């Protein structure tokens, strides 16, 4: 099926979503849909220890076999959450196609994907938090390909697994500590970018060239002052719970340190990444930029600015610039230096409340120097995306998007154009 036909299929799919969503809203229109009304306080519903137990409290007030009901209630409550545990989650589904996807091991077929996530948060002292994220998902191979990696992709073949787990606790008034078997180091940063990608992971965190994915054993600290100055540092070791253990020579290890200044409307930061055997920068990199070296040093500069009011023609702006130096490279022609940049624009509340228009552009991490000198062989890779995100109600979000790029992998034939529709359901 050609891309034009696939676009028609995807467009038809989107057109079907709207009436289905509208019908669903009519069917469950209880008490004039107060829970979805935008005139009410908007808050994602969370389950806690009282969510189910209250039902038994109401029943037990009626006449009948009180003892029997009490036994049922006690048995049920034994499996519910503690008083300090809350749960929220989301389900995400998408469908789309990529013209040119077959140029770098992918496909031009229309492919789908989904993820399902549950977040559990528990506090033991009121100031600490144990975070556990359970997640599953499956998607077509095109959305697992690093050149077109969907922002929501989770490749674990429908298995529900512990995806994140760490414990957060204060050290004094200004310092927060993190430790856990499944930390994600960029969760411990002071937020470096406010651009939210609508299609590709390449645009996450102001460009994914130095940050990447890092979930594994680790720990870190974050120090924030009242005047907007902040500092964060953390270490992740992807082999600490395997083989030779913590900091073994063959492990993939990354140590990030960030210094930032943040006000109500703007932010600037710099992050130093010291890595060994690291490959997660390939979410936004050319073939040459994906160099995996024994040691590497990266610098990530980030900034953002937002206008005083939304709903105007003036957008939020996020920018990022990354450099990466690879050590221990001895083979002639292999990359020793690379850089990338990203610019993202966001307009909010333009057509209706809580909608979002996003446009972003990036040069993926590309070689600028190679061992032995000479031409790098890069051909000027560029990637872009544009999307419109809107909410039929407070718990749903639909995002049609287009994206594209030229010379994104290794040569001038690696050009793509994609069409995508993503739907999110939060609870």
Coordinates of C-alpha atoms in Angstrom, one line a residue:
X1 CA 0.0 0.0 0.0
X2 CA 1.4 3.4 -1.0
X3 CA 1.8 6.1 1.6
X4 CA -1.0 8.2 0.0
X5 CA -3.4 5.3 0.5
X6 CA -2.1 4.8 4.0
X7 CA -2.7 8.4 4.7
X8 CA -6.3 8.0 3.6
X9 CA -6.7 5.0 5.9
X10 CA -5.2 6.9 8.8
X11 CA -7.4 9.9 8.1
X12 CA -10.5 7.7 8.0
X13 CA -9.5 6.2 11.3
X14 CA -9.2 9.6 12.9
X15 CA -12.6 10.6 11.5
X16 CA -14.1 7.5 13.1
X17 CA -12.6 8.3 16.5
X18 CA -14.4 11.6 16.9
X19 CA -18.0 10.3 16.5
X20 CA -17.1 7.3 18.7
X21 CA -15.8 9.6 21.4
X22 CA -18.9 11.7 21.1
X23 CA -21.2 8.7 21.3
X24 CA -19.3 7.5 24.4
X25 CA -19.7 10.9 26.0
X26 CA -23.5 10.7 25.4
X27 CA -23.7 7.2 26.8
X28 CA -22.0 8.0 30.0
X29 CA -23.5 11.4 30.4
X30 CA -24.2 11.0 34.1
X31 CA -25.2 14.0 36.1
X32 CA -24.4 16.2 33.1
X33 CA -20.9 14.9 32.9
X34 CA -19.7 16.9 35.9
X35 CA -16.5 14.9 36.1
X36 CA -15.5 16.0 32.6
X37 CA -16.8 19.6 32.8
X38 CA -14.1 22.2 32.2
X39 CA -15.8 24.5 34.6
X40 CA -14.9 22.2 37.4
X41 CA -11.4 21.8 38.9
X42 CA -9.4 19.6 36.5
X43 CA -7.7 16.7 38.3
X44 CA -6.8 13.2 37.1
X45 CA -8.7 10.8 39.4
X46 CA -6.5 8.7 41.6
X47 CA -7.2 5.4 43.3
X48 CA -6.4 5.2 47.0
X49 CA -7.1 2.9 50.0
X50 CA -10.7 4.1 50.3
X51 CA -11.7 3.8 46.6
X52 CA -13.2 0.3 47.0
X53 CA -13.6 0.0 50.7
X54 CA -16.2 2.7 50.8
X55 CA -18.6 0.5 48.7
X56 CA -18.6 -2.0 51.6
X57 CA -19.2 0.7 54.1
X58 CA -22.4 1.7 52.3
X59 CA -23.6 -1.8 52.1
X60 CA -22.9 -2.6 55.7
X61 CA -25.3 0.2 56.7
X62 CA -28.3 -1.8 55.3
X63 CA -30.1 -4.5 57.2
X64 CA -28.9 -8.1 56.7
X65 CA -26.2 -10.4 57.6
X66 CA -23.8 -7.8 59.0
X67 CA -21.3 -10.4 60.2
X68 CA -21.1 -11.9 56.7
X69 CA -20.6 -8.6 55.1
X70 CA -17.9 -7.6 57.6
X71 CA -16.0 -10.8 56.7
X72 CA -16.2 -9.9 53.0
X73 CA -15.1 -6.3 53.7
X74 CA -12.1 -7.4 55.8
X75 CA -11.0 -9.9 53.1
X76 CA -11.4 -7.2 50.4
X77 CA -9.5 -4.5 52.3
X78 CA -6.6 -6.9 52.9
X79 CA -5.8 -6.5 49.2
X80 CA -6.3 -2.8 48.8
X81 CA -3.8 0.0 49.0
X82 CA -2.3 1.5 52.2
X83 CA -3.6 4.8 53.3
X84 CA -0.6 6.6 51.8
X85 CA -0.6 4.9 48.3
X86 CA -2.2 6.4 45.2
X87 CA -2.4 5.1 41.7
X88 CA -3.0 6.8 38.3
X89 CA -2.3 5.6 34.8
X90 CA -2.8 5.9 31.1
X91 CA -3.4 3.9 28.0
X92 CA -2.0 5.1 24.7
X93 CA -2.8 3.8 21.2
X94 CA -1.5 5.0 17.8
X95 CA -1.5 4.2 14.1
X96 CA 0.6 5.6 11.2
X97 CA 2.9 5.0 8.3
X98 CA 6.4 6.2 7.2
X99 CA 7.2 6.8 3.5
X100 CA 10.8 5.8 3.2
X101 CA 10.9 3.6 6.3
X102 CA 12.2 0.7 4.2
X103 CA 15.4 2.7 3.4
X104 CA 16.9 1.9 6.8
X105 CA 15.5 -1.5 7.8
X106 CA 11.9 -0.4 8.4
X107 CA 8.6 -0.6 6.5
X108 CA 6.2 1.6 4.6
X109 CA 3.2 -0.4 5.9
X110 CA 0.6 1.1 8.2
X111 CA 1.6 0.0 11.7
X112 CA 0.0 0.4 15.1
X113 CA 1.2 0.5 18.7
X114 CA 0.0 0.7 22.3
X115 CA 1.3 1.1 25.8
X116 CA -0.5 0.8 29.2
X117 CA 1.0 2.4 32.3
X118 CA 0.2 2.3 36.0
X119 CA 2.0 4.7 38.4
X120 CA 2.0 3.9 42.2
X121 CA 3.2 6.4 44.7
X122 CA 3.6 5.7 48.4
X123 CA 4.8 8.0 51.2
X124 CA 5.9 6.7 54.5
X125 CA 6.8 9.9 56.3
X126 CA 4.9 12.6 54.3
X127 CA 8.2 14.0 52.8
X128 CA 9.4 10.9 51.0
X129 CA 8.0 8.9 48.1
X130 CA 8.4 5.3 46.7
X131 CA 7.6 5.4 43.0
X132 CA 6.8 2.3 41.0
X133 CA 5.7 2.3 37.4
X134 CA 4.2 -0.8 35.8
X135 CA 4.2 -0.8 32.0
X136 CA 3.5 -3.0 29.0
X137 CA 3.2 -2.4 25.3
X138 CA 3.8 -3.7 21.8
X139 CA 4.1 -1.9 18.4
X140 CA 5.1 -2.4 14.8
X141 CA 8.8 -2.6 14.1
X142 CA 8.8 0.9 12.5
X143 CA 8.0 2.5 15.8
X144 CA 10.9 0.6 17.5
X145 CA 13.4 1.7 14.9
X146 CA 15.5 4.4 16.5
X147 CA 15.2 6.7 13.5
X148 CA 11.4 6.8 13.8
X149 CA 11.0 5.8 17.5
X150 CA 7.5 6.8 18.7
X151 CA 7.5 9.0 21.8
X152 CA 5.4 6.4 23.7
X153 CA 7.1 3.2 22.4
X154 CA 7.6 0.4 25.0
X155 CA 9.0 -2.7 23.5
X156 CA 8.4 -5.5 25.9
X157 CA 6.1 -7.8 23.9
X158 CA 2.8 -7.4 25.9
X159 CA 4.5 -8.3 29.2
X160 CA 3.5 -6.2 32.2
X161 CA 6.8 -5.3 33.9
X162 CA 8.2 -3.1 36.6
X163 CA 9.5 -0.2 34.3
X164 CA 10.6 2.3 37.0
X165 CA 11.3 2.1 40.7
X166 CA 13.0 4.5 43.0
X167 CA 12.8 6.0 46.5
X168 CA 12.9 9.7 47.0
X169 CA 13.7 11.4 50.4
X170 CA 14.9 14.8 51.7
X171 CA 18.3 15.5 53.0
X172 CA 17.7 18.7 54.9
X173 CA 15.5 21.5 53.4
X174 CA 17.1 22.0 50.0
X175 CA 18.4 18.5 48.9
X176 CA 16.4 15.6 47.5
X177 CA 18.0 12.2 47.2
X178 CA 17.0 9.4 44.8
X179 CA 18.0 5.7 44.9
X180 CA 16.5 2.6 43.3
X181 CA 16.9 -0.4 41.0
X182 CA 15.1 1.2 38.1
X183 CA 15.8 4.9 38.1
X184 CA 15.6 7.1 35.0
X185 CA 18.3 9.8 35.3
X186 CA 16.4 12.6 33.5
X187 CA 13.6 12.4 36.0
X188 CA 16.1 13.7 38.5
X189 CA 17.1 16.7 36.5
X190 CA 15.8 20.2 36.9
X191 CA 13.4 20.3 33.8
X192 CA 15.6 21.2 30.8
X193 CA 12.9 21.6 28.1
X194 CA 9.1 22.3 28.0
X195 CA 8.6 21.1 24.4
X196 CA 6.4 18.0 24.4
X197 CA 7.0 15.9 21.3
X198 CA 3.9 14.9 19.4
X199 CA 5.4 12.0 17.4
X200 CA 9.1 11.2 17.8
X201 CA 11.4 10.6 20.8
X202 CA 14.1 12.5 18.9
X203 CA 12.7 15.7 20.3
X204 CA 12.4 14.7 24.0
X205 CA 14.3 16.8 26.5
X206 CA 15.3 19.3 23.9
X207 CA 17.0 16.7 21.7
X208 CA 17.9 13.2 22.9
X209 CA 21.6 13.3 21.9
X210 CA 23.1 13.3 25.4
X211 CA 20.1 12.4 27.6
X212 CA 18.7 9.3 26.0
X213 CA 17.2 6.4 27.9
X214 CA 18.9 5.3 31.1
X215 CA 16.6 3.1 33.2
X216 CA 18.5 0.9 35.5
X217 CA 20.3 0.8 38.9
X218 CA 21.3 4.2 40.2
X219 CA 21.2 7.0 42.6
X220 CA 21.4 10.8 42.6
X221 CA 20.9 14.2 44.4
X222 CA 19.1 17.4 43.5
X223 CA 19.8 20.7 45.2
X224 CA 17.5 23.7 44.5
X225 CA 17.7 27.2 46.1
X226 CA 14.9 29.7 46.4
X227 CA 16.6 32.1 44.0
X228 CA 16.2 29.7 41.0
X229 CA 19.6 28.2 41.1
X230 CA 19.8 24.4 41.1
X231 CA 22.2 21.5 40.8
X232 CA 21.6 17.8 40.1
X233 CA 23.8 14.8 39.8
X234 CA 23.1 11.1 39.3
X235 CA 24.7 7.8 38.2
X236 CA 23.1 4.9 36.3
X237 CA 24.8 1.5 35.9
X238 CA 23.0 -0.8 33.4
X239 CA 25.0 -3.8 34.6
X240 CA 24.9 -3.4 38.3
X241 CA 22.3 -6.1 38.8
X242 CA 23.9 -8.5 36.4
X243 CA 27.2 -10.4 35.7
X244 CA 30.1 -8.8 37.5
X245 CA 28.0 -6.2 39.5
X246 CA 28.4 -2.5 40.2
X247 CA 30.9 -0.5 38.0
X248 CA 32.3 -3.6 36.3
X249 CA 34.6 -2.7 33.3
X250 CA 32.1 -4.0 30.7
X251 CA 29.0 -2.2 32.1
X252 CA 27.3 0.7 30.4
X253 CA 27.5 3.5 32.9
X254 CA 26.5 7.2 32.8
X255 CA 27.1 10.0 35.2
X256 CA 25.2 13.3 34.6
X257 CA 25.7 16.6 36.4
X258 CA 23.5 19.6 35.7
X259 CA 23.6 23.2 36.8
X260 CA 20.5 25.3 36.1
X261 CA 18.8 28.7 36.6
X262 CA 15.0 28.8 36.4
X263 CA 12.5 31.6 36.7
X264 CA 8.7 31.6 36.3
X265 CA 9.0 32.1 32.5
X266 CA 12.5 31.0 31.4
X267 CA 15.3 28.6 32.1
X268 CA 18.9 27.9 31.2
X269 CA 21.0 24.9 32.0
X270 CA 24.1 22.9 31.2
X271 CA 24.6 19.2 31.7
X272 CA 27.9 17.2 31.7
X273 CA 27.5 13.6 30.8
X274 CA 30.4 11.2 31.5
X275 CA 29.7 7.8 29.9
X276 CA 31.2 4.5 29.3
X277 CA 30.1 1.9 26.8
X278 CA 26.9 4.0 26.3
X279 CA 24.6 3.8 23.3
X280 CA 21.3 5.4 24.3
X281 CA 22.1 8.6 22.4
X282 CA 21.1 6.8 19.2
X283 CA 17.5 8.0 19.6
X284 CA 18.6 11.2 17.8
X285 CA 21.7 10.4 15.9
X286 CA 23.0 9.5 12.4
X287 CA 24.8 6.2 11.7
X288 CA 28.1 8.0 12.3
X289 CA 26.8 9.8 15.4
X290 CA 25.9 6.5 17.0
X291 CA 29.5 5.7 17.8
X292 CA 29.8 3.6 20.9
X293 CA 33.2 4.2 22.6
X294 CA 34.9 3.0 25.7
X295 CA 34.6 6.5 27.1
X296 CA 32.7 9.6 26.0
X297 CA 32.1 13.1 27.4
X298 CA 29.0 15.1 26.4
X299 CA 27.7 18.6 27.0
X300 CA 24.0 19.5 26.8
X301 CA 23.0 23.1 26.8
X302 CA 19.3 23.8 27.2
X303 CA 17.0 26.9 27.4
X304 CA 13.3 27.7 27.2
X305 CA 11.1 30.8 27.4
X306 CA 7.3 31.1 27.6
X307 CA 5.1 34.2 27.1
X308 CA 3.0 35.7 29.8
X309 CA -0.3 34.5 28.3
X310 CA -1.3 31.5 26.2
X311 CA -3.8 31.8 23.3
X312 CA -1.7 34.3 21.4
X313 CA 0.5 34.1 18.3
X314 CA 3.6 34.2 20.5
X315 CA 4.8 30.6 21.2
X316 CA 6.8 28.9 23.9
X317 CA 10.4 28.3 22.7
X318 CA 12.7 25.5 23.6
X319 CA 16.3 25.1 22.3
X320 CA 19.0 22.6 22.8
X321 CA 22.6 22.1 21.7
X322 CA 24.7 19.0 22.3
X323 CA 28.3 18.0 21.7
X324 CA 29.9 14.6 22.3
X325 CA 33.6 13.5 22.3
X326 CA 34.5 9.9 22.0
X327 CA 37.7 8.5 23.6
X328 CA 39.6 5.3 22.9
X329 CA 38.8 5.5 19.2
X330 CA 41.7 4.0 17.1
X331 CA 40.1 2.9 13.9
X332 CA 40.5 5.4 11.0
X333 CA 37.3 7.0 9.9
X334 CA 35.4 6.3 13.2
X335 CA 33.8 9.3 14.9
X336 CA 35.7 11.2 17.6
X337 CA 33.5 14.3 17.8
X338 CA 29.8 14.9 17.1
X339 CA 27.1 17.6 17.7
X340 CA 23.4 18.2 17.4
X341 CA 20.8 20.9 18.0
X342 CA 17.0 21.2 18.4
X343 CA 14.5 24.0 18.3
X344 CA 10.8 23.6 19.4
X345 CA 7.8 25.9 19.3
X346 CA 4.5 25.4 21.2
X347 CA 1.3 27.4 21.0
X348 CA -1.3 26.6 23.7
X349 CA -5.1 27.3 23.9
X350 CA -5.3 28.4 20.3
X351 CA -8.6 26.8 19.1
X352 CA -10.0 25.5 22.4
X353 CA -8.9 25.2 26.0
X354 CA -5.9 22.9 26.7
X355 CA -5.1 22.3 23.0
X356 CA -1.5 22.5 21.8
X357 CA 0.2 23.1 18.5
X358 CA 3.8 21.9 18.3
X359 CA 6.5 22.4 15.6
X360 CA 10.1 21.2 16.1
X361 CA 13.3 20.8 14.1
X362 CA 16.5 18.9 14.9
X363 CA 19.8 18.1 13.4
X364 CA 20.5 14.6 14.8
X365 CA 23.9 13.9 16.5
X366 CA 26.3 14.0 13.5
X367 CA 30.0 13.4 13.2
X368 CA 32.1 16.5 12.9
X369 CA 35.5 14.8 13.3
X370 CA 36.8 11.3 12.6
X371 CA 39.9 9.4 13.7
X372 CA 42.8 10.2 11.3
X373 CA 41.1 13.4 10.0
X374 CA 39.5 13.8 6.6
X375 CA 35.9 13.9 5.5
X376 CA 33.3 12.6 8.0
X377 CA 30.9 11.4 5.2
X378 CA 27.9 13.1 6.8
X379 CA 25.3 14.5 4.4
X380 CA 23.4 17.0 6.5
X381 CA 20.7 15.1 8.4
X382 CA 17.6 17.0 9.4
X383 CA 14.4 15.8 11.2
X384 CA 11.1 17.7 11.9
X385 CA 7.6 17.2 13.3
X386 CA 4.4 19.2 13.5
X387 CA 1.2 18.2 15.4
X388 CA -2.1 19.4 16.9
X389 CA -3.2 18.0 20.2
X390 CA -6.7 18.5 21.6
X391 CA -8.8 17.1 24.4
X392 CA -12.4 15.8 23.8
X393 CA -12.6 15.8 27.6
X394 CA -10.3 16.0 30.6
X395 CA -9.2 12.4 30.4
X396 CA -8.7 12.0 26.7
X397 CA -6.1 13.5 24.3
X398 CA -5.9 13.0 20.5
X399 CA -2.8 14.1 18.5
X400 CA -2.6 13.9 14.7
X401 CA 1.0 14.5 13.6
X402 CA 3.2 14.6 10.6
X403 CA 6.9 14.3 10.6
X404 CA 9.8 14.0 8.1
X405 CA 13.5 14.2 7.5
X406 CA 16.2 14.0 4.9
X407 CA 19.5 12.1 5.0
X408 CA 18.6 10.9 8.5
X409 CA 20.8 7.8 8.6
X410 CA 23.9 7.5 6.4
X411 CA 23.2 8.8 2.8
X412 CA 21.0 11.0 0.6
X413 CA 18.4 8.2 0.1
X414 CA 17.5 8.1 3.7
X415 CA 14.5 10.5 3.5
X416 CA 11.2 10.0 5.3
X417 CA 7.7 11.4 5.6
X418 CA 5.3 10.1 8.2
X419 CA 1.6 10.4 9.2
X420 CA 0.5 9.4 12.7
X421 CA -2.5 9.6 15.0
X422 CA -2.0 9.0 18.8
X423 CA -4.8 8.8 21.4
X424 CA -4.2 8.9 25.1
X425 CA -6.7 7.9 27.9
X426 CA -5.7 8.9 31.4
X427 CA -7.3 7.6 34.6

